[in-house]
Coordinates of C-alpha atoms and ligand atoms in Angstrom, one line a residue:
M1 CA -17.7 81.0 -14.9
C2 CA -16.8 84.0 -16.8
G3 CA -18.2 86.8 -15.5
I4 CA -20.2 90.0 -18.8
V5 CA -21.7 93.4 -18.8
A6 CA -23.1 95.0 -20.7
Y7 CA -24.8 98.8 -21.3
L8 CA -27.3 100.6 -23.9
G9 CA -28.0 104.3 -22.9
T10 CA -27.3 107.3 -22.3
E11 CA -24.4 107.2 -20.6
E12 CA -21.1 106.5 -20.6
A13 CA -21.1 102.8 -20.9
Y14 CA -16.8 102.4 -19.3
P15 CA -17.2 103.7 -15.7
I16 CA -20.3 101.3 -15.5
L17 CA -18.8 98.0 -17.2
I18 CA -16.0 98.4 -14.8
K19 CA -18.7 98.8 -12.4
G20 CA -20.6 95.5 -13.2
L21 CA -17.3 93.7 -14.2
K22 CA -15.8 94.6 -10.1
R23 CA -19.1 93.4 -9.3
L24 CA -18.5 90.0 -11.3
E25 CA -14.9 89.3 -10.7
Y26 CA -15.8 86.6 -8.1
R27 CA -16.7 84.6 -12.0
G28 CA -12.6 85.0 -13.1
Y29 CA -10.2 87.0 -12.3
D30 CA -7.3 85.7 -15.1
S31 CA -7.9 88.7 -17.2
A32 CA -10.1 91.9 -18.7
G33 CA -11.9 93.7 -21.3
V34 CA -14.3 96.2 -22.6
A35 CA -15.4 97.1 -25.8
I36 CA -17.0 100.7 -26.5
I37 CA -18.5 101.8 -29.7
N38 CA -17.2 105.8 -30.2
G39 CA -18.7 106.4 -33.5
K40 CA -17.9 104.5 -36.1
D41 CA -15.4 102.5 -33.6
I42 CA -14.8 100.0 -32.0
N43 CA -12.4 100.5 -29.0
L44 CA -10.8 98.4 -27.0
F45 CA -9.2 97.7 -24.2
K46 CA -7.8 94.0 -22.5
C47 CA -5.6 92.9 -20.5
K48 CA -4.2 90.0 -18.4
G49 CA -5.0 90.6 -15.1
K50 CA -7.5 91.9 -12.7
V51 CA -10.0 94.3 -13.3
S52 CA -8.1 96.7 -11.9
D53 CA -4.9 96.0 -14.6
L54 CA -7.7 96.7 -17.2
E55 CA -8.2 100.0 -15.5
S56 CA -4.2 101.0 -15.1
H57 CA -4.2 99.4 -18.9
V58 CA -6.4 102.2 -20.1
G59 CA -4.4 104.7 -18.4
G60 CA -6.3 108.1 -17.9
D61 CA -8.7 108.3 -20.2
D62 CA -11.4 106.4 -20.1
P63 CA -12.9 105.4 -23.4
V64 CA -15.5 107.4 -24.6
G65 CA -19.1 105.9 -26.2
Q66 CA -22.9 104.6 -24.6
I67 CA -23.2 101.2 -25.8
G68 CA -20.6 98.8 -24.6
I69 CA -19.7 95.7 -23.7
G70 CA -17.4 94.1 -21.6
H71 CA -16.1 90.2 -19.4
T72 CA -13.3 89.2 -16.6
R73 CA -12.3 85.4 -18.0
W74 CA -11.7 82.2 -16.2
A75 CA -9.6 80.7 -18.7
T76 CA -10.6 77.2 -20.2
H77 CA -9.6 77.6 -24.3
G78 CA -6.0 79.6 -24.2
Q79 CA -3.7 80.5 -21.3
P80 CA -5.4 84.1 -19.3
N81 CA -2.9 85.8 -21.6
D82 CA -3.9 89.7 -23.8
T83 CA -5.0 87.9 -26.5
N84 CA -6.8 85.6 -25.3
A85 CA -8.9 88.2 -23.4
H86 CA -11.8 89.1 -24.3
P87 CA -13.8 90.8 -26.1
H88 CA -12.9 88.5 -29.3
L89 CA -13.5 90.7 -32.9
S90 CA -14.6 89.5 -35.9
G91 CA -12.3 88.8 -39.0
D92 CA -13.5 91.9 -40.4
G93 CA -13.7 94.1 -37.1
N94 CA -17.4 94.6 -36.9
L95 CA -18.6 92.9 -34.3
A96 CA -17.4 92.4 -30.8
I97 CA -18.6 89.4 -28.5
I98 CA -18.2 88.0 -24.7
H99 CA -18.7 85.1 -23.9
N100 CA -18.8 82.8 -21.2
G101 CA -19.5 79.2 -21.4
I102 CA -17.0 76.1 -23.7
I103 CA -17.8 75.8 -27.6
E104 CA -17.8 72.3 -28.0
N105 CA -17.3 71.9 -31.4
Y106 CA -15.2 75.2 -32.3
N107 CA -12.3 73.0 -32.8
T108 CA -14.8 72.1 -36.3
L109 CA -16.1 74.9 -36.5
K110 CA -13.1 76.7 -36.7
E111 CA -11.3 74.4 -39.2
E112 CA -14.3 75.3 -41.6
L113 CA -13.8 78.7 -41.6
I114 CA -10.0 78.7 -42.5
N115 CA -10.4 77.2 -45.5
R116 CA -13.1 79.7 -46.0
G117 CA -10.4 81.8 -45.5
H118 CA -11.0 83.2 -42.0
V119 CA -8.2 83.7 -39.6
F120 CA -7.7 83.4 -36.0
H121 CA -5.7 85.0 -34.5
S122 CA -6.3 83.9 -30.0
D123 CA -6.4 80.1 -28.2
T124 CA -10.0 80.7 -27.8
D125 CA -13.9 79.2 -28.8
T126 CA -15.2 82.7 -28.5
E127 CA -13.1 84.0 -31.7
V128 CA -14.7 81.5 -33.5
L129 CA -18.4 82.1 -33.0
A130 CA -17.1 86.0 -34.0
H131 CA -15.8 85.2 -36.8
L132 CA -18.8 82.9 -37.3
I133 CA -21.0 85.7 -37.2
E134 CA -20.7 87.7 -39.4
D135 CA -19.6 84.1 -41.7
V136 CA -22.9 83.3 -41.5
R137 CA -23.7 87.4 -42.2
R138 CA -21.9 87.7 -44.8
Q139 CA -22.8 84.1 -46.7
T140 CA -27.0 85.4 -46.2
G141 CA -27.3 89.0 -45.6
E142 CA -29.7 88.6 -43.1
D143 CA -29.5 91.5 -40.2
L144 CA -26.7 90.8 -37.0
F145 CA -30.2 88.7 -35.0
E146 CA -31.1 86.7 -37.0
S147 CA -27.3 85.8 -38.3
V148 CA -26.4 85.4 -33.9
R149 CA -29.5 82.7 -34.5
I150 CA -28.8 81.2 -37.8
A151 CA -24.9 80.9 -36.5
L152 CA -25.9 79.0 -33.2
H153 CA -28.0 76.3 -34.8
E154 CA -24.5 75.0 -35.6
V155 CA -23.0 75.5 -32.3
I156 CA -23.0 72.3 -29.4
G157 CA -21.5 73.8 -26.2
A158 CA -22.4 77.0 -23.2
Y159 CA -22.9 80.1 -23.5
A160 CA -23.5 83.0 -22.8
I161 CA -22.7 86.2 -25.4
V162 CA -23.5 89.6 -25.3
V163 CA -22.4 90.9 -29.4
L164 CA -22.5 94.4 -30.4
D165 CA -21.6 95.9 -34.7
K166 CA -19.4 98.8 -34.4
N167 CA -22.2 100.2 -37.4
N168 CA -25.4 99.7 -34.9
P169 CA -24.1 101.5 -32.4
D170 CA -27.7 101.8 -31.6
Q171 CA -28.7 97.3 -30.0
L172 CA -27.5 94.3 -28.7
I173 CA -27.8 91.0 -29.3
A174 CA -27.7 88.4 -26.6
A175 CA -28.0 85.1 -26.3
K176 CA -28.1 82.0 -23.7
K177 CA -27.5 78.3 -23.2
S178 CA -26.2 76.8 -20.2
S179 CA -24.4 80.0 -18.8
P180 CA -26.7 82.7 -17.2
L181 CA -27.7 85.6 -18.6
V182 CA -30.1 88.1 -17.1
I183 CA -31.3 91.8 -19.1
G184 CA -32.1 94.4 -17.2
I185 CA -34.2 97.1 -18.6
G186 CA -33.5 101.1 -18.0
E187 CA -35.6 103.7 -18.8
D188 CA -36.1 105.0 -22.0
G189 CA -34.3 102.2 -23.8
T190 CA -31.6 102.0 -22.3
Y191 CA -30.8 98.6 -21.3
F192 CA -27.6 96.0 -18.7
V193 CA -27.4 92.6 -19.1
G194 CA -24.8 90.5 -17.0
S195 CA -24.1 87.4 -15.6
D196 CA -26.5 87.8 -12.8
A197 CA -28.3 90.8 -11.5
T198 CA -24.7 92.0 -9.6
P199 CA -24.0 95.0 -12.3
I200 CA -27.6 95.9 -12.5
I201 CA -29.7 96.0 -9.6
E202 CA -27.7 99.7 -9.3
Y203 CA -29.5 101.3 -12.4
T204 CA -33.1 99.4 -13.0
K205 CA -35.1 96.3 -10.9
N206 CA -37.1 95.3 -13.9
V207 CA -35.2 92.0 -15.5
V208 CA -35.8 89.2 -17.5
Y209 CA -33.9 85.8 -17.0
L210 CA -32.9 84.6 -20.8
E211 CA -33.5 81.7 -21.3
D212 CA -31.9 78.3 -22.8
E213 CA -31.5 78.9 -26.2
E214 CA -33.5 82.1 -26.5
I215 CA -31.7 85.2 -28.0
A216 CA -32.8 88.9 -27.5
M217 CA -32.3 91.9 -29.1
L218 CA -31.8 95.3 -27.2
D219 CA -32.1 98.4 -28.9
R220 CA -32.9 101.8 -28.7
N221 CA -35.9 102.4 -31.4
Q222 CA -37.4 98.8 -31.6
G223 CA -37.3 98.1 -27.5
L224 CA -37.0 94.4 -26.2
K225 CA -37.5 91.6 -28.3
I226 CA -36.3 87.9 -27.6
V227 CA -37.3 85.4 -30.4
T228 CA -35.9 81.3 -29.3
I229 CA -32.9 79.3 -31.8
Q230 CA -36.2 77.9 -34.3
N231 CA -37.1 81.2 -34.5
R232 CA -40.5 81.6 -32.1
E233 CA -41.2 85.0 -30.4
K234 CA -41.4 85.0 -26.7
T235 CA -43.0 87.8 -24.8
P236 CA -40.2 88.9 -22.3
Y237 CA -41.3 88.1 -18.7
I238 CA -39.9 90.6 -17.0
Q239 CA -39.7 90.2 -13.4
E240 CA -38.6 92.6 -10.2
L241 CA -35.5 91.9 -7.9
E242 CA -35.4 91.5 -4.2
M243 CA -31.5 92.0 -4.2
Q244 CA -30.8 94.8 -1.9
L245 CA -27.3 96.9 -2.8
E246 CA -26.1 97.5 0.6
T247 CA -25.9 93.7 0.3
L248 CA -23.2 93.4 -2.6
E249 CA -20.7 95.7 -0.7
K250 CA -17.9 95.0 1.5
G251 CA -20.2 97.3 4.1
G252 CA -16.6 97.9 5.7
Y253 CA -14.4 94.5 5.8
D254 CA -11.5 93.8 4.8
Y255 CA -12.6 90.9 2.3
F256 CA -16.0 89.5 1.7
M257 CA -15.4 86.4 2.7
L258 CA -14.6 87.9 6.1
K259 CA -17.9 89.9 5.6
E260 CA -19.7 86.6 5.0
I261 CA -18.3 84.3 7.2
Y262 CA -19.7 87.3 9.6
E263 CA -23.3 87.8 7.9
Q264 CA -23.7 83.6 9.3
P265 CA -25.6 85.0 12.4
R266 CA -28.4 86.8 10.4
S267 CA -28.2 84.1 8.2
V268 CA -29.0 81.1 9.0
R269 CA -31.8 83.0 11.4
D270 CA -32.9 84.6 7.5
C271 CA -33.3 80.4 6.6
F272 CA -35.0 79.0 9.2
R273 CA -37.4 82.3 10.0
G274 CA -41.0 81.0 8.8
R275 CA -40.8 77.8 9.0
M276 CA -40.6 76.4 12.6
N277 CA -42.9 76.9 14.9
L278 CA -41.3 76.8 18.3
Q279 CA -44.5 76.6 20.1
K280 CA -45.7 73.7 18.2
G281 CA -42.3 71.9 17.9
M282 CA -43.4 71.6 13.7
I283 CA -41.3 72.3 10.8
R284 CA -42.6 72.7 7.4
L285 CA -41.4 73.2 4.2
S286 CA -43.0 74.2 1.7
G287 CA -41.3 72.5 -1.6
I288 CA -41.1 69.4 1.0
E289 CA -45.3 69.4 1.6
L290 CA -45.9 69.8 -1.6
Y291 CA -45.0 66.4 -2.3
E292 CA -45.1 64.8 0.6
E293 CA -46.5 61.8 -0.6
K294 CA -43.0 61.1 -2.6
W295 CA -40.6 62.1 0.8
L296 CA -43.1 58.8 2.7
N297 CA -42.2 56.2 0.3
A298 CA -38.3 57.1 -1.0
K299 CA -36.2 54.5 -0.8
R300 CA -33.2 56.4 -1.1
I301 CA -31.7 59.6 -1.1
V302 CA -29.1 60.5 -3.7
I303 CA -27.6 63.5 -2.5
V304 CA -25.5 65.8 -5.3
G305 CA -22.8 68.7 -5.4
C306 CA -19.4 70.3 -6.0
G307 CA -17.1 71.5 -3.6
T308 CA -18.2 73.0 -0.2
S309 CA -21.8 72.0 -1.2
W310 CA -20.9 68.1 -1.4
H311 CA -19.5 68.7 1.8
A312 CA -22.8 70.4 3.3
G313 CA -24.5 67.1 1.6
L314 CA -22.4 64.4 3.9
V315 CA -23.9 66.0 6.9
G316 CA -26.4 65.8 5.0
E317 CA -26.9 62.0 4.9
Y318 CA -25.8 61.5 8.3
L319 CA -28.8 63.7 9.1
F320 CA -31.3 61.9 6.6
E321 CA -30.4 58.9 8.4
E322 CA -30.7 59.1 12.0
F323 CA -33.9 60.9 12.0
A324 CA -35.8 59.9 8.7
R325 CA -34.5 56.8 8.3
I326 CA -33.6 56.5 5.0
P327 CA -30.0 55.4 3.1
V328 CA -28.3 57.9 1.7
E329 CA -26.0 58.5 -0.3
V330 CA -23.7 61.3 -1.4
E331 CA -22.7 61.5 -4.2
Y332 CA -19.9 64.5 -6.3
A333 CA -22.2 65.0 -9.2
S334 CA -19.4 64.7 -11.9
E335 CA -18.7 61.3 -11.1
F336 CA -23.0 61.1 -10.3
R337 CA -23.6 62.4 -14.1
Y338 CA -21.1 60.0 -16.2
R339 CA -21.0 56.3 -14.1
N340 CA -24.8 55.7 -15.1
P341 CA -26.0 56.1 -12.2
I342 CA -28.7 53.4 -11.3
I343 CA -32.4 55.7 -10.4
S344 CA -35.3 54.7 -9.8
E345 CA -38.8 56.5 -9.4
D346 CA -39.3 55.7 -5.1
D347 CA -35.2 58.0 -4.9
I348 CA -35.0 61.5 -4.9
V349 CA -31.9 63.2 -5.7
I350 CA -30.7 66.4 -3.8
A351 CA -29.0 68.7 -6.0
I352 CA -26.9 71.5 -3.2
S353 CA -24.9 74.1 -5.3
Q354 CA -24.9 77.6 -3.7
S355 CA -25.0 79.2 -7.4
G356 CA -27.6 77.1 -9.0
E357 CA -25.7 76.9 -11.9
T358 CA -22.1 74.8 -11.5
A359 CA -22.2 72.9 -14.7
D360 CA -21.8 69.0 -13.2
T361 CA -24.5 69.8 -10.5
L362 CA -27.0 71.0 -13.5
A363 CA -26.6 67.9 -15.7
A364 CA -26.6 65.2 -12.2
V365 CA -30.6 67.4 -12.0
Q366 CA -30.8 66.3 -15.4
L367 CA -30.1 63.3 -15.5
A368 CA -31.6 62.2 -12.5
K369 CA -35.1 63.7 -13.5
E370 CA -34.7 62.1 -17.5
R371 CA -34.9 58.8 -15.2
G372 CA -38.0 59.6 -13.0
A373 CA -36.5 60.9 -9.6
H374 CA -37.6 63.2 -7.7
I375 CA -35.7 66.1 -7.2
F376 CA -35.3 68.4 -4.8
G377 CA -32.8 71.5 -5.1
V378 CA -31.2 73.2 -2.5
C379 CA -29.6 76.8 -4.0
N380 CA -28.7 80.2 -2.7
V381 CA -29.5 82.0 -5.6
V382 CA -32.8 82.6 -6.6
G383 CA -34.2 81.9 -9.6
S384 CA -31.1 79.9 -10.6
T385 CA -30.9 77.6 -13.5
I386 CA -30.5 73.9 -11.2
S387 CA -33.3 76.0 -8.8
R388 CA -35.6 75.7 -12.1
A389 CA -34.7 72.8 -13.4
T390 CA -35.7 71.0 -9.9
H391 CA -39.2 69.7 -9.5
S392 CA -39.3 71.9 -5.9
G393 CA -36.8 72.7 -3.2
A394 CA -35.5 75.1 -0.8
Y395 CA -33.4 78.4 -1.3
T396 CA -31.0 78.9 1.3
H397 CA -31.6 83.3 2.0
A398 CA -28.4 83.2 2.2
G399 CA -27.9 86.1 0.2
P400 CA -25.5 87.1 -3.0
E401 CA -22.2 85.6 -1.3
I402 CA -19.1 86.7 -3.3
G403 CA -16.0 85.0 -1.9
V404 CA -15.3 82.7 -4.0
A405 CA -14.4 80.4 -0.6
S406 CA -17.2 79.4 0.8
T407 CA -18.5 79.8 4.5
K408 CA -22.5 81.4 5.2
A409 CA -23.5 78.6 1.9
F410 CA -22.2 76.4 3.5
T411 CA -24.4 77.3 7.1
T412 CA -27.2 77.9 5.5
Q413 CA -26.8 74.8 3.4
V414 CA -26.5 72.0 6.6
T415 CA -29.5 74.1 8.0
V416 CA -31.8 73.6 5.3
L417 CA -30.4 69.9 4.7
T418 CA -32.0 69.6 8.6
L419 CA -34.6 71.9 8.3
M420 CA -36.1 68.8 5.8
A421 CA -34.9 65.9 7.6
L422 CA -36.1 66.6 10.7
T423 CA -39.3 67.3 8.7
V424 CA -39.0 64.1 6.4
A425 CA -39.0 62.6 9.8
Q426 CA -42.1 64.8 11.6
K427 CA -44.1 63.1 8.9
R428 CA -42.5 59.0 8.9
G429 CA -43.2 59.6 12.7
T430 CA -39.6 58.7 13.1
I431 CA -38.0 61.0 15.0
E432 CA -39.9 61.6 19.0
P433 CA -42.0 65.0 19.2
E434 CA -40.0 66.2 22.6
R435 CA -36.5 64.9 20.8
L436 CA -37.7 67.3 17.8
H437 CA -38.9 69.5 19.5
R438 CA -35.3 70.0 21.8
L439 CA -33.6 70.7 18.5
I440 CA -35.7 73.0 16.8
A441 CA -35.6 75.2 19.8
E442 CA -31.4 73.9 19.6
I443 CA -31.9 75.3 15.7
N444 CA -33.8 78.3 17.4
S445 CA -30.7 79.1 19.9
I446 CA -28.0 78.5 17.0
P447 CA -27.2 81.6 16.0
D448 CA -27.2 83.1 19.3
K449 CA -23.7 80.7 19.7
I450 CA -22.1 81.5 15.9
E451 CA -22.1 85.4 17.3
Q452 CA -20.4 84.1 19.9
V453 CA -17.7 81.6 18.2
L454 CA -17.1 85.0 16.5
E455 CA -16.4 86.6 19.4
L456 CA -13.2 84.0 19.7
N457 CA -12.4 85.9 16.5
P458 CA -8.9 87.1 17.8
I459 CA -7.6 84.0 19.5
I460 CA -8.6 82.1 16.5
E461 CA -6.0 84.7 14.6
R462 CA -3.9 83.8 17.5
I463 CA -3.1 80.1 16.5
S464 CA -3.3 81.3 13.0
E465 CA 0.2 83.7 13.2
I466 CA 2.2 80.7 14.6
Y467 CA 0.9 77.6 12.5
K468 CA 1.0 80.1 9.2
S469 CA 4.3 79.3 7.5
A470 CA 2.6 75.6 7.8
T471 CA 3.2 73.4 4.6
N472 CA 0.6 70.9 5.3
A473 CA -2.5 70.0 7.6
L474 CA -4.3 67.6 9.0
Y475 CA -7.5 68.1 10.0
L476 CA -9.8 65.6 11.3
G477 CA -13.7 64.7 12.8
R478 CA -16.1 62.2 13.5
G479 CA -19.6 61.9 13.2
Y480 CA -21.3 64.8 11.8
S481 CA -17.9 66.7 12.2
F482 CA -16.5 64.7 9.5
P483 CA -17.5 66.3 7.0
V484 CA -16.5 69.9 8.4
A485 CA -13.8 68.5 9.3
L486 CA -13.7 68.4 5.4
E487 CA -14.5 71.2 4.8
G488 CA -11.9 72.8 7.1
A489 CA -9.3 71.3 4.9
L490 CA -10.7 72.6 1.7
K491 CA -11.4 76.0 3.5
L492 CA -7.8 75.9 4.1
K493 CA -6.4 75.2 0.9
E494 CA -8.2 77.0 -1.2
I495 CA -7.6 80.5 -0.4
S496 CA -4.5 79.7 1.3
Y497 CA -2.1 77.4 -0.7
I498 CA -1.3 75.5 1.7
H499 CA -2.1 71.6 1.4
A500 CA -4.4 70.8 3.6
E501 CA -6.3 67.2 3.9
G502 CA -9.8 65.7 6.1
Y503 CA -9.6 62.8 7.3
P504 CA -12.3 60.8 9.4
A505 CA -10.3 61.0 13.0
A506 CA -9.7 57.0 13.0
E507 CA -9.0 56.3 9.8
M508 CA -6.0 58.6 10.3
K509 CA -3.7 55.4 11.4
H510 CA -4.8 53.9 7.9
G511 CA -1.5 56.0 5.4
P512 CA -2.0 60.0 7.1
I513 CA -0.4 59.0 10.4
A514 CA 2.8 59.1 8.8
L515 CA 3.0 62.5 8.1
I516 CA 2.5 63.0 11.6
D517 CA 5.4 65.1 12.7
Q518 CA 6.6 68.1 15.4
E519 CA 5.6 70.5 11.8
M520 CA 2.2 68.8 11.6
P521 CA -0.7 71.0 12.6
V522 CA -3.6 68.5 13.1
F523 CA -7.1 70.5 13.9
V524 CA -9.4 68.0 15.6
I525 CA -13.0 68.7 16.1
A526 CA -13.2 67.0 19.8
T527 CA -17.0 69.1 20.8
Q528 CA -18.3 66.2 23.8
G529 CA -21.0 63.5 22.4
P530 CA -21.2 60.0 20.9
S531 CA -17.6 60.0 19.1
Y532 CA -15.7 62.3 22.0
E533 CA -14.2 59.0 24.1
K534 CA -12.9 58.0 20.6
V535 CA -11.8 61.6 19.3
V536 CA -9.8 62.1 22.7
S537 CA -7.2 58.7 21.7
N538 CA -7.1 59.5 17.7
I539 CA -5.4 63.0 19.9
Q540 CA -3.9 60.8 21.6
E541 CA -2.1 58.8 19.0
V542 CA -1.4 62.6 17.1
K543 CA 0.0 63.8 20.4
A544 CA 2.6 60.6 20.9
R545 CA 4.1 61.2 17.5
K546 CA 4.3 65.1 18.3
G547 CA 2.4 66.4 16.3
K548 CA 0.7 70.0 16.9
I549 CA -2.3 69.6 18.2
I550 CA -5.1 72.5 17.8
A551 CA -8.4 70.7 19.2
I552 CA -12.4 72.6 18.5
V553 CA -13.7 71.5 21.9
T554 CA -17.2 71.9 23.9
T555 CA -16.7 75.3 26.2
G556 CA -15.1 74.0 29.6
D557 CA -14.1 70.7 29.4
T558 CA -11.2 69.5 30.0
H559 CA -9.3 66.3 28.8
V560 CA -8.6 68.1 25.9
K561 CA -7.5 71.3 26.6
S562 CA -4.7 69.2 29.2
L563 CA -3.4 66.9 25.7
A564 CA -3.9 70.0 23.1
D565 CA -2.0 72.3 22.0
H566 CA -4.5 74.7 21.5
V567 CA -7.7 74.7 22.3
I568 CA -10.6 76.7 20.8
E569 CA -14.2 76.6 22.9
I570 CA -17.3 76.6 21.3
P571 CA -20.9 76.6 22.5
K572 CA -22.5 73.4 23.9
T573 CA -25.3 72.5 21.8
D574 CA -26.6 69.1 20.1
D575 CA -24.8 66.9 18.6
A576 CA -26.5 67.0 14.4
L577 CA -25.6 70.5 14.9
V578 CA -22.6 71.0 16.2
P579 CA -21.0 72.2 12.3
L580 CA -23.5 74.7 12.0
V581 CA -21.7 76.2 15.1
C582 CA -17.4 74.6 14.3
A583 CA -17.0 75.2 11.1
V584 CA -16.8 79.3 11.8
P585 CA -13.6 78.5 14.0
L586 CA -12.2 77.1 11.4
Q587 CA -13.9 78.9 8.5
L588 CA -11.4 82.4 10.8
L589 CA -8.9 80.2 11.2
S590 CA -8.3 79.2 7.0
Y591 CA -9.1 83.1 7.3
H592 CA -6.4 84.4 8.2
V593 CA -4.1 82.6 7.7
A594 CA -5.0 83.4 4.3
V595 CA -3.8 86.9 5.0
L596 CA -1.5 86.8 6.6
R597 CA 0.8 84.9 4.2
G598 CA -0.2 87.2 1.7
C599 CA -3.7 85.9 -0.5
N600 CA -5.8 87.6 -2.1
V601 CA -8.8 85.9 0.0
D602 CA -11.6 86.4 -2.1
Q603 CA -10.1 85.8 -5.7
P604 CA -8.1 82.8 -5.1
R605 CA -5.7 81.6 -7.6
N606 CA -6.7 79.3 -10.5
L607 CA -10.1 79.1 -8.8
A608 CA -13.7 80.9 -9.2
K609 CA -16.9 80.4 -7.9
S610 CA -19.8 79.4 -9.9
V611 CA -18.3 76.9 -12.4
T612 CA -19.9 76.7 -15.4
V613 CA -17.9 74.6 -17.0
E614 CA -17.6 70.4 -16.2
Ligands
G6P1 C1 -16.4 76.4 -7.0 C2 -16.7 77.3 -5.5 C3 -16.5 76.2 -4.2 C4 -17.9 76.2 -3.9 C5 -18.2 74.5 -5.3 C6 -19.9 74.6 -5.7 O1 -15.9 74.8 -7.1 O2 -15.5 77.6 -5.3 O3 -17.5 77.5 -2.9 O4 -18.9 74.9 -3.2 O5 -17.8 75.8 -6.4 O6 -20.8 75.8 -6.3 P1 -22.2 75.8 -5.8 O7 -22.7 76.7 -6.0 O8 -22.8 75.0 -6.6 O9 -22.2 75.1 -5.1

C-alpha cells in the first residue's frame, strides 16, 4: 500500500507529483505529502487526508523546484495525521524520504539511534530509515548512494523508498525490497519513479522495474546506475510500457468502479481472445502447455489468494473438480503461509492476485515454491512481483483496475480459471469434446450477456434506493453461485459499510436465519441449474420469516418471481459460467447503494487496493 512518486528533470516537479499521487491514490489515501528542493531548501508539505487536502494545504502558490518526491499513505505505524504523513526528514534536515512497506526491526533500530542522540518526531518506521541513512553517512563519510546501500543492510522488512538530499538537487536515490518500484526514463536526464507505472506513462514509455534488494541512483549528470545491496553493478533492463493513458482516466464515469463494471464485456473478451478456437472446440493456454506433464500428473491443486481473488479461487475449485477431476483446496494466502502446510511435488499451487503484489499471496507462493510445488500465477498487472515469482501463469488482461473494490478483476480471474480448468480437462480427457465445444461457444457469448445485464442498471438502481438504509444484508447462493454470494456481500460491505454476509443457501438455517425479519434484505442467486429447486425452498424459508427477497433469476423465470419482492433477470447460461454473469448485478447494486449513502466508492475508508503488508 502507500503510493510513492518522484521526479527529477527540467519541469516544475509539483504538478507532476500531484498528478502522480492522484493516480496512485488507490494505494492509500489517509495522508499525503511532497518534498521539493528549491535552491538550498527542502520545501515540505504534508497533511492528513487525501491529495486534494494536500493541494488545499499548499494553497495557491505551488512550491518551486525541479526535483521532488511525493507520497500518499495507508497507515501502518502510527495514526494517519500530519506528523506521520510522508515525506520524513533526517535529523539534520538534509534528507527527505518516502517509503512504502514495513520496517520490521524499526524498534531496535530506533532505540540504537536514540542512544546515539537521534530525536524522532513521528511514530513511523520510515522516519527511522531517514535517521539511519543520515547516521551511516555521517559515520562512514560515504556519498548518499553508498550510505543508502549500507543502511539497508541493517533493515529487515519491506521497502520501496526514494531519498533526496537538499544539497544535491541533481540526484534521487531509490531502492526496493518486496514493495514495487518502477523507474521511468525520460529525455535529457529526466527521471520518474512510481509505485507503479501509472504516474509515469504520460511522460515516457521506457521503464525499468527495480528488482528486490536493488538500489538505483538517478542523476542528471551521471545517468542511471543500479547496484544490488551486495554492491554488484547491474545493467538497467529497459522495458517498453504497453499501458494506454486513456485506461487510467475515468472516461466520463463518476467513479472508476462504475467504469470498470461497464468495461467487463470488453475485459472478459480480452481475457479469452486468442486462447479459444471456436471452430475446433479447443482452448490453448501457453502457461499450461509449457508444463503439461505437471498438470497431467497433478494429484492436487491448491489455490491461494486474498479478498476477491480468494472468492474467484472458490469458483476455480468448482471448475477444476467438475471438469478436470483434480481435488482442489482453496486457502486464504495469509493462513496458508503460517500453518506449515503439507505440500508435495505433485501439487500445483495457483496464486490469484489482481495486483500481483499482495504480500500474503507472494509469501504463500515463495513457501510453496521452496517446498517443490509447481506454481501458476493468475495476475492482472503485467510484470508484477507475483507474476515473476511463479513458474508460469496466465494474465487476466483486464486492464488497470483503479477502484478499490474489485470488479472486472473478479470476472476475468474467473474467466482465466474457466479456461484453465477446461484446458486441463481437455488434456486429461475428463470432458466430452461435445461439452467442451458447447462451453467454448458459451464463453464466447458471455460478453454479450454481461452487456444485457448492464442494461438492467436502472432497475438495479431502483432496488438500491429501496434498501440503501439497511443495516444488515444476507447473500445466498449454492454451487457455483455460493462464491458469488460471498463476493456480493464483500462488495456491499466494503463500499457502503452495510454489514453483509454471504452464505451457502442451505447453511442459512444453521445460524443466519435467526437474523431474518422484515428489515433484512436477502439477496438470493436463484438461476436455473442443478440447485434451482433447493434454492427455491431456501427462499420459502426466508419468506416465512418475513425477510425481503431480492432474487437474481434466469430471464423468464416465473416461480421465483411469484415469491420474491424484486427480481433481476439475467440471461441464461451454463451453470458453470453463471458467476461471470451474476456477479455484475451485485456489483452494480453495491455501487448504487454506496453512492446513495454518500460514500466515496473508489476510496472506501480504511481499505487500500494493493495490500503489500501482511
Ligand atoms: C485488497 C483489495 C481487494 C483485493 C485484495 C487482494 O483487499 O481491496 O479488492 O481483492 O486486496 O488483492 P489482489 O491484488 O491480490 O487480488
